[in-house]
Short mmCIF file of C-alpha atoms and ligand atoms in Angstrom, two decimals:
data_model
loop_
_atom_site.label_atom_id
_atom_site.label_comp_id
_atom_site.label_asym_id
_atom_site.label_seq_id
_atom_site.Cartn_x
_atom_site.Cartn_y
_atom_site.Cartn_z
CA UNK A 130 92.01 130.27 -176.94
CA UNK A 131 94.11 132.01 -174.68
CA UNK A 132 97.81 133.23 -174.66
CA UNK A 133 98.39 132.82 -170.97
CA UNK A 134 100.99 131.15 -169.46
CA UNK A 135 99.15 128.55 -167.26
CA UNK A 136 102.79 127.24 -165.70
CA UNK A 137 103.53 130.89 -164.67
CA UNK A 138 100.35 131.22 -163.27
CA UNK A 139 100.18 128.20 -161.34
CA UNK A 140 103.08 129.27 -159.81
CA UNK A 141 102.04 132.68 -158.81
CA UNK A 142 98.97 131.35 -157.34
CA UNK A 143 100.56 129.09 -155.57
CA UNK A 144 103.26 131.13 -153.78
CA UNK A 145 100.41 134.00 -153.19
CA UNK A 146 97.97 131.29 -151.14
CA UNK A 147 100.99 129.41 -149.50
CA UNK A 148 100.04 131.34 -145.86
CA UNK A 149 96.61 129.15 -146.75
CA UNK A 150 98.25 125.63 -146.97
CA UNK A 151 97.71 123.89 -143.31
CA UNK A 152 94.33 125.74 -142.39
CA UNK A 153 91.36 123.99 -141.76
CA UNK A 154 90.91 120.11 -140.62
CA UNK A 155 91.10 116.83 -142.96
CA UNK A 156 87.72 115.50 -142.76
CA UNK A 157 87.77 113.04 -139.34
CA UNK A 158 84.55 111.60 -139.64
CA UNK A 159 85.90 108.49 -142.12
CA UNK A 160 89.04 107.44 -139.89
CA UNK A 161 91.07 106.44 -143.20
CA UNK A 162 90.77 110.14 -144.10
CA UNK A 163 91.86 111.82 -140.94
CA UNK A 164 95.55 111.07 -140.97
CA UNK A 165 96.63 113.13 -144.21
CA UNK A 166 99.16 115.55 -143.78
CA UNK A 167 97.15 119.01 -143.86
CA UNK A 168 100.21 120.71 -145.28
CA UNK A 169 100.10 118.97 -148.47
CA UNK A 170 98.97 121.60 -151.67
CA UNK A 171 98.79 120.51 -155.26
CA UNK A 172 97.48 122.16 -158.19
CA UNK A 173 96.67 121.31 -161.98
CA UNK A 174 95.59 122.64 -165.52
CA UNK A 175 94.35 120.48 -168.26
CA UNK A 176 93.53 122.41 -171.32
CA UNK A 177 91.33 121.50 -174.02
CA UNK A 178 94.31 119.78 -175.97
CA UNK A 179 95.37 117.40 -173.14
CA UNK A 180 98.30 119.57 -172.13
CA UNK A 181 98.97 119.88 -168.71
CA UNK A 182 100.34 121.74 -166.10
CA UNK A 183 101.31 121.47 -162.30
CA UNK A 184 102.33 122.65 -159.25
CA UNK A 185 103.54 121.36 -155.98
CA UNK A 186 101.68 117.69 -155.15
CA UNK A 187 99.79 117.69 -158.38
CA UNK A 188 101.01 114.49 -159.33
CA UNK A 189 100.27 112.98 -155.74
CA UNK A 190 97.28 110.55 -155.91
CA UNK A 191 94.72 111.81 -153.04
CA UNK A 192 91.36 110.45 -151.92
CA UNK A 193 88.25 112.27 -154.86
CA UNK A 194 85.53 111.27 -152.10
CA UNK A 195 82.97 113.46 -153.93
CA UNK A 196 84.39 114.82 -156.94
CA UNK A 197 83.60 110.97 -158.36
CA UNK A 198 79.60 112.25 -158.50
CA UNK A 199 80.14 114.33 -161.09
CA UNK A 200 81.98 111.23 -163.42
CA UNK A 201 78.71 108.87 -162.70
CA UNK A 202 75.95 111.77 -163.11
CA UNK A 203 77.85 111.96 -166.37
CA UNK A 204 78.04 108.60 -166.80
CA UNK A 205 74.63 108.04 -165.79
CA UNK A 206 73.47 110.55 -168.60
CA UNK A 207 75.76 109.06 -171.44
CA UNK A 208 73.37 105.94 -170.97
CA UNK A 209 70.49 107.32 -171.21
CA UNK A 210 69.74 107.96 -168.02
CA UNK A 211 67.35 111.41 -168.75
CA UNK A 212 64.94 110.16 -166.47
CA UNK A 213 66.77 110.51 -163.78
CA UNK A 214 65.38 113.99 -163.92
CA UNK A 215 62.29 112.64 -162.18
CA UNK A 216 63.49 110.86 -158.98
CA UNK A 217 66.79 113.76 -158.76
CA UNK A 218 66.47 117.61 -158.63
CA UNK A 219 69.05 120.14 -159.91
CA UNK A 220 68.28 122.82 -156.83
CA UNK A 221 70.95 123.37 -154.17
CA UNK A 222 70.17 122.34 -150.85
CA UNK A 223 71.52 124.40 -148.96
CA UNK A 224 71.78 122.03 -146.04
CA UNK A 225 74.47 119.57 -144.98
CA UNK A 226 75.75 117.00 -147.87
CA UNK A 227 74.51 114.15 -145.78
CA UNK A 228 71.27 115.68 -144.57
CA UNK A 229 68.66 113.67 -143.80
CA UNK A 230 65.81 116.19 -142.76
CA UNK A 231 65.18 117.76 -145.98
CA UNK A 232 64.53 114.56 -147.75
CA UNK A 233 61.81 113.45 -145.49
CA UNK A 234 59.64 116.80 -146.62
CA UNK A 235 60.70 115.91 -150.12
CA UNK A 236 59.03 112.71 -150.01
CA UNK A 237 62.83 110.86 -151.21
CA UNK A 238 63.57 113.05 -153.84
CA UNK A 239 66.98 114.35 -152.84
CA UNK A 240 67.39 118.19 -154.25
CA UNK A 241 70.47 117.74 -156.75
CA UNK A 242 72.92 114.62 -157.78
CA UNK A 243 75.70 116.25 -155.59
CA UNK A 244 74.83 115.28 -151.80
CA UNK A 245 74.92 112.21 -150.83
CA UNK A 246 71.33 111.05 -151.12
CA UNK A 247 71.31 112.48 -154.92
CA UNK A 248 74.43 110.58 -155.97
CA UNK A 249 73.63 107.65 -153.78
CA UNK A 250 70.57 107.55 -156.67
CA UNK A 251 72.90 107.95 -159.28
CA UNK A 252 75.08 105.00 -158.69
CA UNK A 253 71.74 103.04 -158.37
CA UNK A 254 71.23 104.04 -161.58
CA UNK A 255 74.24 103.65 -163.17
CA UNK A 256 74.52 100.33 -161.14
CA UNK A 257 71.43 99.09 -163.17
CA UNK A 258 72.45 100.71 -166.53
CA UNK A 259 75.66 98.96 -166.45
CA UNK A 260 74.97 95.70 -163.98
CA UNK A 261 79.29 97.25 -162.50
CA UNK A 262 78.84 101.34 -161.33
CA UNK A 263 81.87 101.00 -159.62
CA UNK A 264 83.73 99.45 -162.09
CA UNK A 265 82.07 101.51 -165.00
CA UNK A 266 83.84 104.47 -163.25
CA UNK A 267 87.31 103.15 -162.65
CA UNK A 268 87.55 102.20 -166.78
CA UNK A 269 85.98 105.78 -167.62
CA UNK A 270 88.78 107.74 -165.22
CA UNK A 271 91.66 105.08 -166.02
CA UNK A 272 90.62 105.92 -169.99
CA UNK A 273 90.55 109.68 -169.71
CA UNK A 274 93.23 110.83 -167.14
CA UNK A 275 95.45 108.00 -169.45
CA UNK A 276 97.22 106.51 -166.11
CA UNK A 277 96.08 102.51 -166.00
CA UNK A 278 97.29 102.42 -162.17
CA UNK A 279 94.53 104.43 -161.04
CA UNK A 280 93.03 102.54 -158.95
CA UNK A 281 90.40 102.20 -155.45
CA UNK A 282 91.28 102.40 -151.89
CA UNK A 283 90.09 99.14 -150.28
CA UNK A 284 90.77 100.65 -146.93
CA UNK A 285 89.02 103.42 -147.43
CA UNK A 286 86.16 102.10 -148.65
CA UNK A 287 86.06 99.60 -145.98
CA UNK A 288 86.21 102.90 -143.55
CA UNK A 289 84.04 104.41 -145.21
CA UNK A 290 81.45 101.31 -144.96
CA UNK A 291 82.40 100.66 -141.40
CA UNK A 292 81.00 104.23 -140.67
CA UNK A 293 78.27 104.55 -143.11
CA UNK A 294 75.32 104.70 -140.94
CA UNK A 295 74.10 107.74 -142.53
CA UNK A 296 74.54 106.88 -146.27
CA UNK A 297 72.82 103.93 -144.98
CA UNK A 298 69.76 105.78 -143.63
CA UNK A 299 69.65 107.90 -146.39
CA UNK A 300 69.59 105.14 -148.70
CA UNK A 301 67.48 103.12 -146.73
CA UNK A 302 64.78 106.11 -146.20
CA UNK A 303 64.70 106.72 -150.14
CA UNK A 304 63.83 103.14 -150.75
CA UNK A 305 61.00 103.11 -148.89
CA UNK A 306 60.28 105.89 -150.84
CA UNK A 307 60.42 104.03 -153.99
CA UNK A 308 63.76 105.91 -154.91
CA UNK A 309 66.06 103.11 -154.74
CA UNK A 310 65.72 100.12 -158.07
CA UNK A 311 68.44 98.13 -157.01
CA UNK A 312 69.14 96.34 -153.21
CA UNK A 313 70.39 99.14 -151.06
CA UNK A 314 73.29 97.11 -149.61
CA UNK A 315 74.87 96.95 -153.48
CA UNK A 316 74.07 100.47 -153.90
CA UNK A 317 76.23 101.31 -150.85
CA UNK A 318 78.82 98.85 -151.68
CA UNK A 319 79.42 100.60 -155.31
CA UNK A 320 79.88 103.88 -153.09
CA UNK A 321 81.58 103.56 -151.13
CA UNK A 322 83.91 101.97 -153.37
CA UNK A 323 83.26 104.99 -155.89
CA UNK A 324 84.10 107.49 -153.24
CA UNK A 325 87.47 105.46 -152.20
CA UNK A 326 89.17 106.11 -155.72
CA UNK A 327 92.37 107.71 -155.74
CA UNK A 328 94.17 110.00 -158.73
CA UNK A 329 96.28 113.04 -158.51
CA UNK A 330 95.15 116.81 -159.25
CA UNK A 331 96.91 115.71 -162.92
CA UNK A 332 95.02 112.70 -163.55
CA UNK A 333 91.61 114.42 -162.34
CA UNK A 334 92.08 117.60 -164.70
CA UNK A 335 92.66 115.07 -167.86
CA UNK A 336 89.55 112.84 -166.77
CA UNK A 337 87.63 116.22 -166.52
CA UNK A 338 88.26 117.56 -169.65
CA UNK A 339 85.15 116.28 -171.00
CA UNK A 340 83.01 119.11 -169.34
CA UNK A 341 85.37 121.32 -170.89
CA UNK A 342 84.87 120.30 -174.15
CA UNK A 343 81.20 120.38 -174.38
CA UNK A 344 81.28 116.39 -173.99
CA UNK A 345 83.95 115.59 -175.89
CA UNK A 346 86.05 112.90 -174.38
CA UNK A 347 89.67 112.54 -174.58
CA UNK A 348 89.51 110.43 -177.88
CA UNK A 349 87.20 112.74 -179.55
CA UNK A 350 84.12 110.29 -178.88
CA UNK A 351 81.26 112.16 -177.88
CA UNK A 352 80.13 111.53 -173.94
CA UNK A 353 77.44 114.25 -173.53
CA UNK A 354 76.11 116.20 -176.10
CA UNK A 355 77.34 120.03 -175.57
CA UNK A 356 73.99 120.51 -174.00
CA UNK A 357 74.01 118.13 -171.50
CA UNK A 358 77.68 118.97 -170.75
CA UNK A 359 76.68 122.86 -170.12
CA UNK A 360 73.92 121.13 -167.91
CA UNK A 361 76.20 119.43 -165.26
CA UNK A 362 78.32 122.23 -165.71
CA UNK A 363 75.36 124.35 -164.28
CA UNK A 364 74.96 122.23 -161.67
CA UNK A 365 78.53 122.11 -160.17
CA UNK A 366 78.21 126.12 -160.41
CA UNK A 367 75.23 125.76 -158.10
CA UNK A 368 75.60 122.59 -156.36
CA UNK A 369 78.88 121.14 -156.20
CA UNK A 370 80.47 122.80 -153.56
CA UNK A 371 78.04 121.38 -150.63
CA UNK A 372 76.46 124.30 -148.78
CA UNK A 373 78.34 127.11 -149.84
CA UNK A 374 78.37 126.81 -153.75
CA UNK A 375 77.08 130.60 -153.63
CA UNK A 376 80.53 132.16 -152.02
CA UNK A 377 82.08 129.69 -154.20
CA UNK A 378 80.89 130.94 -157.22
CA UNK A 379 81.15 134.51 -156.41
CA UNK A 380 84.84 133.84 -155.41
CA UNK A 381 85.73 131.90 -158.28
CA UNK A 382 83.21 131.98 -161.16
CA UNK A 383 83.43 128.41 -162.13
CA UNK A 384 81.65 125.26 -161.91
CA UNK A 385 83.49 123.31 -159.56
CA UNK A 386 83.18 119.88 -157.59
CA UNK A 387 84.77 119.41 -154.30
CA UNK A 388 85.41 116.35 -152.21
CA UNK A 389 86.36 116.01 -148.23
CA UNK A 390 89.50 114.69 -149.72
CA UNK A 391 90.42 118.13 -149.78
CA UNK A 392 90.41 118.02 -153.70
CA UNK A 393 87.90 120.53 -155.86
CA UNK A 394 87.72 120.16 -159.83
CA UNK A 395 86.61 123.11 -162.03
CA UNK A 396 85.78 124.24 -165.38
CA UNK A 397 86.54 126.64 -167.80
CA UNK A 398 84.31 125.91 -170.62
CA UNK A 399 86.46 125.32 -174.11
CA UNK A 400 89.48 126.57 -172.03
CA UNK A 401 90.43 123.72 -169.26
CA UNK A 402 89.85 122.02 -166.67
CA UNK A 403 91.63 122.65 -163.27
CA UNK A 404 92.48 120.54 -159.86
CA UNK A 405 93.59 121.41 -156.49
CA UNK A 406 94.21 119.58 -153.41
CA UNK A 407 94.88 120.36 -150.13
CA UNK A 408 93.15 118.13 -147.12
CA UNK A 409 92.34 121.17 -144.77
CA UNK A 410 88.48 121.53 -144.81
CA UNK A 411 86.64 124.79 -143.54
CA UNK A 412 83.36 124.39 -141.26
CA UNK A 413 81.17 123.73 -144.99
CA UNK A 414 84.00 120.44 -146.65
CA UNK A 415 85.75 122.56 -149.36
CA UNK A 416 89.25 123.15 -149.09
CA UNK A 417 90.26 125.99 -147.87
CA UNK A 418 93.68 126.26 -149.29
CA UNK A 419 92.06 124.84 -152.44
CA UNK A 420 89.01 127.62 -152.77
CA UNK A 421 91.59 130.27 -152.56
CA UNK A 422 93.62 129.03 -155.23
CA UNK A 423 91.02 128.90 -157.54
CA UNK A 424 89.61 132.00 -156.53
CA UNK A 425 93.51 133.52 -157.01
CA UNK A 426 93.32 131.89 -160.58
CA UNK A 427 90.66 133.58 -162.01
CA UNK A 428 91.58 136.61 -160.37
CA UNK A 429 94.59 136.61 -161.61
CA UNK A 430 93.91 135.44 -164.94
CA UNK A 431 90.36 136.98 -165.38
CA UNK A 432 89.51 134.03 -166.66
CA UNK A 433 85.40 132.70 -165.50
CA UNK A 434 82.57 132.22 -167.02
CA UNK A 435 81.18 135.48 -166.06
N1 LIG B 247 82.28 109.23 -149.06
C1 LIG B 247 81.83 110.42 -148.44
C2 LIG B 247 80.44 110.21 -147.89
O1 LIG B 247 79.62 109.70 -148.56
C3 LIG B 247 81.85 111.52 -149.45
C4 LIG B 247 81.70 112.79 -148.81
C5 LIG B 247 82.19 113.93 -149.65
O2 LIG B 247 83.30 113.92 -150.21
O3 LIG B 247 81.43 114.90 -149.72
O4 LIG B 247 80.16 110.54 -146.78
#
């Protein structure tokens, strides 16, 4: 373990990145998204025991967006899912999260479960492992984080829907493919619904914890087996931070998921498992207020996995 004061840190980091808080945009292309106050900053720390710390809005429920991909690749995987291997890849792209382009060349085999065309086959999935993806999700993050009211958006997953041409083509293009098991129109409904959940940086450092604890979930059932955890570990390092995951790991040294809610989750394996929010994007999705933060953290701390 570690003797550092994660409260006193939090705070340190927070006061050093405050000039941060308010740049960038809140993603504008799902309208339900666009109107969050850019000036909002929240940060948490759940460690391996369920303790947990906080910092500004950390207990302010935000929109995950992305983040939820890495709860239903896990989920996905904790059902036996290990040949989803074969129709998913674990490269980055290192194009656009909604590109279309690159999975025409790859014949409908997006590159890794973290753009959308990657998790849009993991809900499909999921959805026919568990006949309820959507639902599946909300009892696995109401069970971990321990808050019952989490809960979906309904308007923002009717946004999200009303503008989902893309996720539609994407979806659409892999099932001609023969990527898609289930009808594409309940694929997209479970989601967009997925994407629409909203918890607080608290709640999504508790629900997280598993990746910290080598699959370990917050009862001491077993999720993942340490291997598999260290797995989608290794793909949030490389992956989960759309198309710059490489200055994201060399500025914070940690696996990390981030979502155009303006929220990123990361790990430090058998240590905790971290939050931020903040809705202002830079020009790739991730928060910019929220990258620094972490990357203050583990400066500060000199605590990564490297
Ligand atoms: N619901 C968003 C979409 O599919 C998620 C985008 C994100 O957070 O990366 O477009």
């Amino acid at each position: 373990m570690t003797d550092t004061d994660y409260q006193a840190v939090l705070e340190e980091v927070a006061a050093d990145i405050a000039p941060r808080i308010g740049q960038g945009r809140p993603a504008g292309y799902i309208p339900a998204l666009a109107d969050v106050d850019p000036r909002r900053f929240g940060m948490a720390l759940a460690d391996v025991d369920g303790q947990v710390y906080g910092v500004g809005d950390w207990g302010e429920p935000f929109s995950t967006q992305s983040i939820t991909k890495v709860f239903t690749l896990a989920l996905a995987l904790a059902h036996g899912g290990h040949n989803l291997w074969q129709h998913v890849g674990r490269e980055p792209s290192g194009n656009p999260f909604n590109s279309l382009v690159q999975l025409e060349y790859e014949n409908g085999i997006p590159r890794n479960p973290f753009i959308n065309a990657g998790a849009l086959v993991v809900t499909d999935r999921l959805l026919g492992m568990t006949g309820d993806a959507r639902g599946a999700l909300l009892e696995f993050l109401r069970a971990e984080s321990g808050n019952e009211a989490v809960d979906f958006a309904p308007h923002v997953a009717e946004s999200e829907a009303a503008h989902g041409e893309r996720n539609a083509a994407l979806a659409y293009f892999m099932a001609s493919c023969g990527n898609m098991l289930n009808p594409v129109p309940a694929v997209l409904d479970h989601y967009f619904w997925q994407c629409s959940i909203e918890m607080s940086c608290g709640d999504l450092a508790l629900a997280g914890r598993f990746l910290a604890r080598h699959g370990l979930r917050a009862d001491g059932s077993r999720l993942l087996s340490s291997s598999e955890a260290k797995q989608v570990n290794a793909i949030m390092l490389t992956c989960g931070t759309y198309d710059a995951a490489g200055n994201f790991a060399y500025r914070v040294g940690l696996p990390g998921k981030s979502g155009i809610g303006g929220g990123i989750i990361a790990v430090l394996p058998g240590y905790a498992t971290l939050c931020v929010w903040s809705p202002g994007l830079d020009e790739h999705g991730n928060s910019v207020a929220g990258v620094a933060a972490l990357d203050r953290f583990t400066t500060l701390t000199g605590l990564s996995v490297f």
